[in-house]
Short mmCIF file of C-alpha atoms in Angstrom, two decimals:
data_model
loop_
_atom_site.label_atom_id
_atom_site.label_comp_id
_atom_site.label_asym_id
_atom_site.label_seq_id
_atom_site.Cartn_x
_atom_site.Cartn_y
_atom_site.Cartn_z
CA SER A 347 -44.85 -188.48 -158.22
CA ASP A 348 -41.97 -186.04 -158.74
CA TYR A 349 -40.70 -186.65 -155.12
CA GLN A 350 -40.45 -190.47 -155.61
CA GLN A 351 -38.70 -189.98 -159.02
CA LEU A 352 -36.17 -187.67 -157.39
CA SER A 353 -35.67 -190.03 -154.59
CA TYR A 354 -35.11 -192.89 -156.97
CA ASN A 355 -32.64 -190.96 -159.06
CA LEU A 356 -30.65 -189.78 -155.97
CA ASN A 357 -30.48 -193.40 -154.74
CA VAL A 358 -29.26 -194.69 -158.05
CA ASN A 359 -26.63 -192.00 -158.35
CA LEU A 360 -25.39 -191.89 -154.87
CA CYS A 361 -25.81 -195.51 -153.89
CA GLN A 362 -24.77 -197.52 -156.88
CA GLY A 363 -26.80 -200.63 -157.48
CA GLY A 364 -30.09 -199.04 -156.45
CA PRO A 365 -33.39 -200.78 -156.86
CA LEU A 366 -34.77 -201.05 -160.32
CA LYS A 367 -38.25 -200.15 -159.26
CA SER A 368 -39.26 -197.89 -156.33
CA ARG A 369 -41.61 -199.81 -153.94
CA THR A 370 -43.64 -198.64 -150.86
CA LEU A 371 -44.67 -200.59 -147.80
CA MET A 372 -48.27 -199.56 -148.43
CA LYS A 373 -48.34 -200.83 -152.01
CA ASP A 374 -46.67 -204.07 -150.84
CA SER A 375 -49.09 -204.52 -147.93
CA TYR A 376 -52.39 -204.40 -149.81
CA THR A 377 -53.81 -206.20 -152.79
CA PRO A 378 -54.60 -204.00 -155.90
CA ASP A 379 -58.40 -204.30 -155.33
CA VAL A 380 -58.09 -202.29 -152.08
CA PHE A 381 -56.77 -199.28 -154.06
CA GLN A 382 -59.58 -199.70 -156.71
CA LYS A 383 -62.27 -199.75 -154.10
CA ALA A 384 -60.94 -196.76 -152.14
CA THR A 385 -62.84 -193.59 -152.70
CA ILE A 386 -61.41 -190.26 -151.69
CA ASP A 387 -63.80 -187.60 -150.56
CA PRO A 388 -61.78 -184.37 -150.17
CA ARG A 389 -64.60 -182.80 -148.10
CA HIS A 390 -64.56 -185.58 -145.49
CA TRP A 391 -61.13 -186.30 -144.15
CA HIS A 392 -60.85 -188.97 -141.48
CA GLY A 393 -64.12 -188.08 -139.86
CA ARG A 394 -63.49 -184.33 -140.01
CA THR A 395 -64.56 -181.85 -142.74
CA ILE A 396 -62.13 -179.48 -144.19
CA ASN A 397 -63.76 -176.47 -142.44
CA GLU A 398 -63.40 -178.14 -139.05
CA LEU A 399 -59.67 -178.84 -139.76
CA GLY A 400 -59.14 -175.28 -141.00
CA ARG A 401 -60.67 -173.84 -137.82
CA TRP A 402 -58.61 -176.16 -135.68
CA PHE A 403 -55.40 -175.11 -137.42
CA GLU A 404 -56.31 -171.40 -137.09
CA LYS A 405 -56.78 -171.88 -133.32
CA TYR A 406 -53.52 -173.89 -133.02
CA PHE A 407 -51.37 -171.27 -134.86
CA LEU A 408 -53.04 -168.38 -133.03
CA ALA A 409 -52.20 -170.02 -129.75
CA ILE A 410 -48.52 -170.54 -130.88
CA ASN A 411 -48.24 -166.89 -132.06
CA VAL A 412 -49.63 -165.75 -128.67
CA GLN A 413 -47.14 -167.82 -126.86
CA LYS A 414 -44.33 -166.40 -128.91
CA ALA A 415 -45.49 -162.85 -128.36
CA MET A 416 -45.78 -163.45 -124.63
CA LYS A 417 -42.24 -164.73 -124.51
CA GLU A 418 -40.91 -161.80 -126.37
CA LYS A 419 -42.70 -159.33 -124.17
CA TYR A 420 -42.22 -160.80 -120.82
CA GLY A 421 -39.36 -163.15 -121.37
#
């Protein structure tokens, strides 16, 4: 990805003698067949659907905004 490429370039330029190839712990920990078998379902994310996650975040940020408004109003 772009982020990994930027990280690699910064490491090579700032820390001379950087690694020739960027490696991650996840890729080093699993065999290639694990990644081939993995299927990504964007609608079902770790046991929760996207709609459920969206509702949770809405409630979470609403609660944060209410707390901020209460602090500003009542100190």
